[in-house]
PDB file of C-alpha atoms in Angstrom:
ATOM      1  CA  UNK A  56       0.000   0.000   0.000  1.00 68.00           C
ATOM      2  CA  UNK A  57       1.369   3.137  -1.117  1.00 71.00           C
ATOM      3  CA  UNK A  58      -1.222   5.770  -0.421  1.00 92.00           C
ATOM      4  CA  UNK A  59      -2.102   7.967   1.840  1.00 96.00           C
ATOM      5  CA  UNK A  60      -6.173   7.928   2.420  1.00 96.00           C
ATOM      6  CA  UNK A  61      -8.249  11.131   3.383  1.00 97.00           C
ATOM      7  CA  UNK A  62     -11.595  11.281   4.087  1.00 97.00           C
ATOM      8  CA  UNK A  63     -13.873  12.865   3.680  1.00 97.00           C
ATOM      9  CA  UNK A  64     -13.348  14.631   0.046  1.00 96.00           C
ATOM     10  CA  UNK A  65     -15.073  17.468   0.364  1.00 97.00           C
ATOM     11  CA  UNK A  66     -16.894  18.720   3.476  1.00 97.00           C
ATOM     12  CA  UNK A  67     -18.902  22.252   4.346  1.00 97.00           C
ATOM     13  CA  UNK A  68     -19.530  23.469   7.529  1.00 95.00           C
ATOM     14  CA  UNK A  69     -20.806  26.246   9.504  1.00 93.00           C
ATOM     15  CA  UNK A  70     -18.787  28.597  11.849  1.00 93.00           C
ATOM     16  CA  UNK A  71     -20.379  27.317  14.632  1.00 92.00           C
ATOM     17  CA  UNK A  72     -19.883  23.573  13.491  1.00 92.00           C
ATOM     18  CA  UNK A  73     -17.471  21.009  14.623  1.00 96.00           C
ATOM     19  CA  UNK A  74     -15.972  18.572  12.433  1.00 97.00           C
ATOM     20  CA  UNK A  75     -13.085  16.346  11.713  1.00 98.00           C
ATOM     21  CA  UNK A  76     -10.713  15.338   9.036  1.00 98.00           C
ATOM     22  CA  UNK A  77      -9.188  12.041   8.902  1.00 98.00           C
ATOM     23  CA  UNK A  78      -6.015  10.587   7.389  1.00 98.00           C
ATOM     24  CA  UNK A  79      -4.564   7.122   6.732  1.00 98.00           C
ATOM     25  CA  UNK A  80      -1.172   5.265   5.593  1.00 96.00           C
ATOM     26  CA  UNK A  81      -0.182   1.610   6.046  1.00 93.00           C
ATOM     27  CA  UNK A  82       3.344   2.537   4.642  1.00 93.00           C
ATOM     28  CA  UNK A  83       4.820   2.584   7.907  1.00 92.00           C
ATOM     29  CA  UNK A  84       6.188   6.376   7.730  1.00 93.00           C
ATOM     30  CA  UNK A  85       6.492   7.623  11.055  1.00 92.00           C
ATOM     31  CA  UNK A  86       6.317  11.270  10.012  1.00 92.00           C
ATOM     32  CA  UNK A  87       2.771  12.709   9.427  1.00 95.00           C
ATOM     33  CA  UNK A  88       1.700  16.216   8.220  1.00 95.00           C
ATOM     34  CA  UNK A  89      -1.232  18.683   7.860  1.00 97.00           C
ATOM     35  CA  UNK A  90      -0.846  21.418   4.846  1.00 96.00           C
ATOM     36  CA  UNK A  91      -3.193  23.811   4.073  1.00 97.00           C
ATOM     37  CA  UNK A  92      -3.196  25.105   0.942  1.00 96.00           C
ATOM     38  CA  UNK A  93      -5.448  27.720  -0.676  1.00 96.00           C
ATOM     39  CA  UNK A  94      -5.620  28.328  -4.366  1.00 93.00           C
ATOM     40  CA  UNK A  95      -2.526  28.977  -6.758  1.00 90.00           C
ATOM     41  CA  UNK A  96      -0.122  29.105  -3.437  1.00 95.00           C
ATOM     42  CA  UNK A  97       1.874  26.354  -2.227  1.00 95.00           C
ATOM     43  CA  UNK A  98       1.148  24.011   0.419  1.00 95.00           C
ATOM     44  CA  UNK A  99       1.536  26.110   3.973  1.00 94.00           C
ATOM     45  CA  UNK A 100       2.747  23.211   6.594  1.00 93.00           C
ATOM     46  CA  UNK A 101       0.261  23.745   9.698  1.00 96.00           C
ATOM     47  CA  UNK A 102       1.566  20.456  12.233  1.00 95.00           C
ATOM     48  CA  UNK A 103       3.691  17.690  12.084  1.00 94.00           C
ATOM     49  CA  UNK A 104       3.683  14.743  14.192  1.00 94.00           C
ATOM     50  CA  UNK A 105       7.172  12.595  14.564  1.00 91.00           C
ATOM     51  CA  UNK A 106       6.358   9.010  16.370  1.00 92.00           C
ATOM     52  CA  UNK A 107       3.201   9.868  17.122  1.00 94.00           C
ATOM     53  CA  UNK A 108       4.030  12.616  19.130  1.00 94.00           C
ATOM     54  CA  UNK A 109       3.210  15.967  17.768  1.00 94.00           C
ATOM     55  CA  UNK A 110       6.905  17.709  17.201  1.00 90.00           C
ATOM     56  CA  UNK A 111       5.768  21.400  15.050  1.00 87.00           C
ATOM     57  CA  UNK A 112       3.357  23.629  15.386  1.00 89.00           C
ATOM     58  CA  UNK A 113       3.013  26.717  12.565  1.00 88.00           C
ATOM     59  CA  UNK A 114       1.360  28.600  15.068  1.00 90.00           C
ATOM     60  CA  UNK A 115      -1.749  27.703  13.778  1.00 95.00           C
ATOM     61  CA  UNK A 116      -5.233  28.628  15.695  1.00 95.00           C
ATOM     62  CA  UNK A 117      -6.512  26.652  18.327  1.00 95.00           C
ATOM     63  CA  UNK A 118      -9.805  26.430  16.644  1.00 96.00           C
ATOM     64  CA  UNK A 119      -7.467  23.712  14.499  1.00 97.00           C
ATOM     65  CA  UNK A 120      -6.670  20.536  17.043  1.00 97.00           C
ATOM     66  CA  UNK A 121      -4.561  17.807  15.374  1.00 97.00           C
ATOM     67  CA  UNK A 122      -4.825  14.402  16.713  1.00 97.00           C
ATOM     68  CA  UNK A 123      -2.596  11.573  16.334  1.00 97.00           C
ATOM     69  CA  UNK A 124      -3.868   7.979  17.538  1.00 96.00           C
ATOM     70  CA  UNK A 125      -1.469   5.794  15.765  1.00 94.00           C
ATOM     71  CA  UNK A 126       0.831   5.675  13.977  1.00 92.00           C
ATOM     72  CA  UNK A 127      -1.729   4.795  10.924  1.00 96.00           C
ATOM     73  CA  UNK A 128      -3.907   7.226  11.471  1.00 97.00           C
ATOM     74  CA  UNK A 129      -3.622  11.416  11.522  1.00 98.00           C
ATOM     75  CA  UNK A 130      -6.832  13.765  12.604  1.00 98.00           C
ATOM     76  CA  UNK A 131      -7.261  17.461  12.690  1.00 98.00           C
ATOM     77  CA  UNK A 132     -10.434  18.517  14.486  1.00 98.00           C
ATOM     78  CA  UNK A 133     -11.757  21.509  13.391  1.00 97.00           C
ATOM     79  CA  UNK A 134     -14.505  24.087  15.481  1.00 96.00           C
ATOM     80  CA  UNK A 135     -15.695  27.836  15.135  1.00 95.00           C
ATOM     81  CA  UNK A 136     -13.794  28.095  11.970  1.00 96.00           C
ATOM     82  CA  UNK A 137     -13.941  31.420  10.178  1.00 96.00           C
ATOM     83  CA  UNK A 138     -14.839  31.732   5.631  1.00 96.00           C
ATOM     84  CA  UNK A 139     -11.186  32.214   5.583  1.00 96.00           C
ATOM     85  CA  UNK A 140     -10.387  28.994   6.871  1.00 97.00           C
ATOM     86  CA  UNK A 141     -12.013  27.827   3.206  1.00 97.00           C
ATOM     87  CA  UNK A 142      -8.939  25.823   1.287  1.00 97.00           C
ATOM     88  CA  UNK A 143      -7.811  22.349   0.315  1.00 97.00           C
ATOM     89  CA  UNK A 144      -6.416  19.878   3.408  1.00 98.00           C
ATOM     90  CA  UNK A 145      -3.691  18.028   2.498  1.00 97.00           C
ATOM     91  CA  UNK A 146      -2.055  15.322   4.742  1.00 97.00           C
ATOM     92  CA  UNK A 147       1.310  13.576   4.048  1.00 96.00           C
ATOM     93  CA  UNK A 148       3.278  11.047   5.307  1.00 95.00           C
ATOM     94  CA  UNK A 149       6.882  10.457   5.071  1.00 91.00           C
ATOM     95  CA  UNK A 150      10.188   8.005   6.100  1.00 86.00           C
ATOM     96  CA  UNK A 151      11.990   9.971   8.162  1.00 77.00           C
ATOM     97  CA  UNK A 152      11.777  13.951   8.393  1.00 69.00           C
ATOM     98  CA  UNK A 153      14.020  14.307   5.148  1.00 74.00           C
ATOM     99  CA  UNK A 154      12.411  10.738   2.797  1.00 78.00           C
ATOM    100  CA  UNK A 155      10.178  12.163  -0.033  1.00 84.00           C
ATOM    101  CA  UNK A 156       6.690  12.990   1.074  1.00 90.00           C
ATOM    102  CA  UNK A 157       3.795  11.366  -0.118  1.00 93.00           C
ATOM    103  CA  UNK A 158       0.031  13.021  -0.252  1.00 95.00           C
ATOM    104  CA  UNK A 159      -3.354  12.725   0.091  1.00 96.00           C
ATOM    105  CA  UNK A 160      -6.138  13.369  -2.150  1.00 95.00           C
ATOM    106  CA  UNK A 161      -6.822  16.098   0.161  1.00 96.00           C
ATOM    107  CA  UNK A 162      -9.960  17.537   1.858  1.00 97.00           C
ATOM    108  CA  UNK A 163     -11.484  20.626   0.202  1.00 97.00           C
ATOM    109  CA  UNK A 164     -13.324  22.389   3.214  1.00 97.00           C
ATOM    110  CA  UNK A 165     -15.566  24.964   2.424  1.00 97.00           C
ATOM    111  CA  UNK A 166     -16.477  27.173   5.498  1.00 97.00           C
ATOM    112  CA  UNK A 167     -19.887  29.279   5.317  1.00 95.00           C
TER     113      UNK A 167
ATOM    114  CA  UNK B1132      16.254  30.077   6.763  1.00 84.00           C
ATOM    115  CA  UNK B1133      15.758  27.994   3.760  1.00 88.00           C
ATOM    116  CA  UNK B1134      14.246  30.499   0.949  1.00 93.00           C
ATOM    117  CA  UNK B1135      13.152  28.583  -2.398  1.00 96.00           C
ATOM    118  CA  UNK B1136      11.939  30.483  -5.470  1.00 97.00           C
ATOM    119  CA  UNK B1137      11.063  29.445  -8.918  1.00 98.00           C
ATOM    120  CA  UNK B1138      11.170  30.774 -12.429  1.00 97.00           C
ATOM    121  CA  UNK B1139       8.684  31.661 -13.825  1.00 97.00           C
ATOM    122  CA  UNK B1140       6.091  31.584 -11.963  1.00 97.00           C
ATOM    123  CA  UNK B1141       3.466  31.577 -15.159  1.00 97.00           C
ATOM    124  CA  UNK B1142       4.495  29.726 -18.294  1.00 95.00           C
ATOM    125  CA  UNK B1143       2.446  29.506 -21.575  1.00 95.00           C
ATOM    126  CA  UNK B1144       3.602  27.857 -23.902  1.00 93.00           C
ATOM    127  CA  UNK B1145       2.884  26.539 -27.532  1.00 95.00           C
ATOM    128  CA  UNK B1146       2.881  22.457 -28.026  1.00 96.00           C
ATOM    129  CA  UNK B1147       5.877  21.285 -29.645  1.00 96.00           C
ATOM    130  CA  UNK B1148       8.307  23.719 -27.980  1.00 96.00           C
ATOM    131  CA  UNK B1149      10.681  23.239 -25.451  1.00 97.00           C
ATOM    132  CA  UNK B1150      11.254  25.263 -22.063  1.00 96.00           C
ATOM    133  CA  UNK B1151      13.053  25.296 -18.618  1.00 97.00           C
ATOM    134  CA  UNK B1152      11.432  26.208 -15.044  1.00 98.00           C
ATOM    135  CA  UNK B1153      14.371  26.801 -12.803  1.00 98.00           C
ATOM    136  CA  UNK B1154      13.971  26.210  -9.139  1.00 98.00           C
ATOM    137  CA  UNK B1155      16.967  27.804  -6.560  1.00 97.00           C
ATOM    138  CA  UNK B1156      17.205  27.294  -2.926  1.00 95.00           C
ATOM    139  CA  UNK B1157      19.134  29.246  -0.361  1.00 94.00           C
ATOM    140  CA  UNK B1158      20.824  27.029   2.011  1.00 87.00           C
ATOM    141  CA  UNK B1159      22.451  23.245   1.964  1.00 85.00           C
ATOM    142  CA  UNK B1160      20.537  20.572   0.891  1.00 86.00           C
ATOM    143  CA  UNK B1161      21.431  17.362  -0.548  1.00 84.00           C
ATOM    144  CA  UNK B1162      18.300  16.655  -2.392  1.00 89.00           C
ATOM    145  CA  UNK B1163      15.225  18.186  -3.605  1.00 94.00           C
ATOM    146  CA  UNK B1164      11.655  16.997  -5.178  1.00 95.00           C
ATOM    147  CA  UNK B1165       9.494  17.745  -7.832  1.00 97.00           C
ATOM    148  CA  UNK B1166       5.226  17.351  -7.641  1.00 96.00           C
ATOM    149  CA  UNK B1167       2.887  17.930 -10.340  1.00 97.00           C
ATOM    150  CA  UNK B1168      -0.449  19.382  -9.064  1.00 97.00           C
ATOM    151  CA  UNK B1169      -3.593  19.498 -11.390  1.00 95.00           C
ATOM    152  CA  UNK B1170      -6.488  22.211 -10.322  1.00 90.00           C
ATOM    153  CA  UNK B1171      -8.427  20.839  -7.320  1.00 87.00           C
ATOM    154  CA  UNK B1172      -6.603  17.588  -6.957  1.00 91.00           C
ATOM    155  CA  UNK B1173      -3.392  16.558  -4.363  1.00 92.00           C
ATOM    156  CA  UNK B1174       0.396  16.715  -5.300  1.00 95.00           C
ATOM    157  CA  UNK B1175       1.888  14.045  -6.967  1.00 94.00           C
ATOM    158  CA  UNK B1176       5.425  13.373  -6.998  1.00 93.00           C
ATOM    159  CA  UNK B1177       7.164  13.522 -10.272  1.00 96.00           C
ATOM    160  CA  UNK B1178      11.298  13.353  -9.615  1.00 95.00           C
ATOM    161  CA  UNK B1179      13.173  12.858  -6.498  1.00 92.00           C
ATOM    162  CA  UNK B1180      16.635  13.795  -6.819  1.00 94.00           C
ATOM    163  CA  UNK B1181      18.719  12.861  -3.821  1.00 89.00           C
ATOM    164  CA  UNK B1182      22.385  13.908  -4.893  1.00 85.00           C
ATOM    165  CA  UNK B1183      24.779  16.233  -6.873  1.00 85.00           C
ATOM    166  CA  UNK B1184      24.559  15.742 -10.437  1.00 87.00           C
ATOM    167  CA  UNK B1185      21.552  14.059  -9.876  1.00 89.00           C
ATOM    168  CA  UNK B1186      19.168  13.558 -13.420  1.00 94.00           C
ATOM    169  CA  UNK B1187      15.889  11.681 -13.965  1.00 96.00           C
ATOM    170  CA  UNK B1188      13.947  11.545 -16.806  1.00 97.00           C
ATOM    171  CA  UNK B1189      10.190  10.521 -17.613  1.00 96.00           C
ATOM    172  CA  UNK B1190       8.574  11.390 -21.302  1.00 96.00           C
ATOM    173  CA  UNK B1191       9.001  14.151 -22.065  1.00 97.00           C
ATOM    174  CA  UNK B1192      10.357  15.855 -18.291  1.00 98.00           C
ATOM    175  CA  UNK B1193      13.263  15.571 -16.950  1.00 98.00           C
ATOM    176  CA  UNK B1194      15.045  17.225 -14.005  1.00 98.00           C
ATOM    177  CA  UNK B1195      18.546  17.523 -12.692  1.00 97.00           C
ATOM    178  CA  UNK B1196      19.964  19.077  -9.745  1.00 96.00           C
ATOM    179  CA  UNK B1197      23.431  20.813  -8.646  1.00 95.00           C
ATOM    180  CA  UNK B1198      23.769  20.789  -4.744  1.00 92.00           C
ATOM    181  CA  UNK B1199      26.734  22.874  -5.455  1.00 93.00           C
ATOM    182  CA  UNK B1200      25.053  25.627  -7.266  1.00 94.00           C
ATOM    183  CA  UNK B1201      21.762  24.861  -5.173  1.00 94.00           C
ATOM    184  CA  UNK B1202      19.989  24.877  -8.633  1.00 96.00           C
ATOM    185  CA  UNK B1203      17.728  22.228  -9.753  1.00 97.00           C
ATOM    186  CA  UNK B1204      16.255  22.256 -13.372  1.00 98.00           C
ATOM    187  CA  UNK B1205      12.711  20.620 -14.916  1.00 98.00           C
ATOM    188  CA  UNK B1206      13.212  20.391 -18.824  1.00 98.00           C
ATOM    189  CA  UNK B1207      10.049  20.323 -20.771  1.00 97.00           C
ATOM    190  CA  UNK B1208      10.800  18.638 -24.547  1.00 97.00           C
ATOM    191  CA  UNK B1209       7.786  19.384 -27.289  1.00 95.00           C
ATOM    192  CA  UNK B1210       5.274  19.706 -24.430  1.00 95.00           C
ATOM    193  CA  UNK B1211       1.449  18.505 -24.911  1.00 96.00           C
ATOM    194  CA  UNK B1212      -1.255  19.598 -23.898  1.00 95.00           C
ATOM    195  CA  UNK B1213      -1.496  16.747 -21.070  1.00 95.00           C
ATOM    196  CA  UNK B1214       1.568  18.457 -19.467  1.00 97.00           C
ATOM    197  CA  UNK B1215      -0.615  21.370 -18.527  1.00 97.00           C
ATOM    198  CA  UNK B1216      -0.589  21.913 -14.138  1.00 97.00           C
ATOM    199  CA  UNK B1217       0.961  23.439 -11.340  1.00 97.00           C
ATOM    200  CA  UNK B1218       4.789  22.129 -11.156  1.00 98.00           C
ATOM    201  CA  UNK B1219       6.336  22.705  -7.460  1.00 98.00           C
ATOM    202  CA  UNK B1220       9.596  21.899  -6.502  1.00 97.00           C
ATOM    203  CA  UNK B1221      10.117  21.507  -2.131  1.00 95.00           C
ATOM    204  CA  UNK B1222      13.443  21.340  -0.545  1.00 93.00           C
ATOM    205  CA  UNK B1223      13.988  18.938   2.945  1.00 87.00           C
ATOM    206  CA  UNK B1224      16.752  21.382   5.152  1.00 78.00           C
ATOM    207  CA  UNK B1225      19.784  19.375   6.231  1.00 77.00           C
ATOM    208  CA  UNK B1226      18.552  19.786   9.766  1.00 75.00           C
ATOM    209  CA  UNK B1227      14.600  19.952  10.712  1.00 71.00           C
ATOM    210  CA  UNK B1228      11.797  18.458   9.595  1.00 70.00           C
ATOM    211  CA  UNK B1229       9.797  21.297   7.566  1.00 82.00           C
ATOM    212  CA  UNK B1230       9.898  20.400   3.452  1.00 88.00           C
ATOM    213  CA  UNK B1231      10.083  23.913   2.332  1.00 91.00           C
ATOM    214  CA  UNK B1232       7.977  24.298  -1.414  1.00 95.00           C
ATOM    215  CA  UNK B1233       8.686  27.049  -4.246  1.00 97.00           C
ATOM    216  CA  UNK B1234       5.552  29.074  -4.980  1.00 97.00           C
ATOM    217  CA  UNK B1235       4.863  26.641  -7.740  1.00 98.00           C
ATOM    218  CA  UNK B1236       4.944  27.214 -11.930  1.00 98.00           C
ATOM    219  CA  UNK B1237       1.622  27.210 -13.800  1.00 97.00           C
ATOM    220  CA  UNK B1238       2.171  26.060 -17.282  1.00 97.00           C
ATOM    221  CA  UNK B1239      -0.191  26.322 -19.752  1.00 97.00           C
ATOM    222  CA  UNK B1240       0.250  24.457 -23.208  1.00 96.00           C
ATOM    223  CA  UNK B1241      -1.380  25.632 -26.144  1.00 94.00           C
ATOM    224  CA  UNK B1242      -2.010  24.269 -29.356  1.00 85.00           C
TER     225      UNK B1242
END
């Protein structure tokens, strides 16, 4: 298995909503990522999680909570978000802090 | 602080013709990646390139890197319309674990 899973696709929710993308890789990577990206920019790296512990921070709200159960499986709870929040999720997985990263379909979150 | 930028950052160009995106990064690294992105969907990865004098090639792309001039190159050879997305290259530091991504080239190939 050489994917990285994330459900759901697409999701919109209401400021006052609370709601919770999930990721998943069976490739053994111990490294684990949330981007956010918003259109024509790059990805902007938001948390990363090393051995399931959670090892950067982008100084990103609080009203984003990443969650890390396993080391499968990668969450980012999300509450009171704001229209601007609106973008494409993208979770990744990697060997080792410098092994090529590989993504997921991504989340497209639309926030109204 | 590792800085990457590449050039250009909008490319339009006629099928058939070849062109160059350049991609330059500010600090030591020993290897460097390139992802393809089409509009609304994920990255994938296209080349990894993990040394000095590093080239790969697949149809009609193909990339190279010099660690010494911190310069890494994606060739484009009589592109298609199929080559048409977002290419971004993304740099691993030597020390840290933050992947560090140019602003990303849109090409556009016309026919």
């Amino acid at each position: 298995d050489t994917e990285v899973t994330q459900t759901p696709k697409h999701l919109v929710m209401g400021m006052t909503n609370k709601k919770s993308l999930k990721c998943e890789q069976h490739m053994g990577h111990r490294a684990m990522y949330w981007y956010k990206q918003k259109a024509k920019k790059p990805p902007e790296l938001m948390f990363v999680y090393s051995y399931e512990k959670l090892s950067i921070n982008e100084s990103v709200p609080s009203r984003f909570s990443p969650e890390c159960p396993n080391s499968s499986l990668l969450n980012l709870h999300l509450h009171a978000l704001q229209p601007e929040d609106s973008a494409l999720y993208l979770c990744a997985s990697s060997q080792g802090w410098r092994g090529l990263y590989t993504f997921g379909s991504g989340t497209r979150l639309t926030v109204v | 602080e590792l800085k990457v930028e590449q050039n250009p950052l909008f490319l339009s160009m006629q099928e058939g013709k070849n062109y160059t995106i350049y991609c330059n990064y500010s600090t030591t690294s020993d290897r460097l990646y390139w992802y393809r992105q089409d509009p609304g969907k994920s990255l994938e990865s296209l080349f990894v390139l993990l040394s000095n004098g590093a080239v790969k090639q697949e149809g009609r792309l193909m990339a190279s890197l010099d660690t010494k001039a911190r310069l890494s190159t994606l060739h484009i050879t009589a592109a298609v319309h199929d080559l048409s997305a977002t290419y971004f290259c993304a740099v691993p530091p030597e020390y840290g674990n933050k992947l560090v991504f140019g602003a990303g080239t849109i090409l556009r190939v016309k026919s």
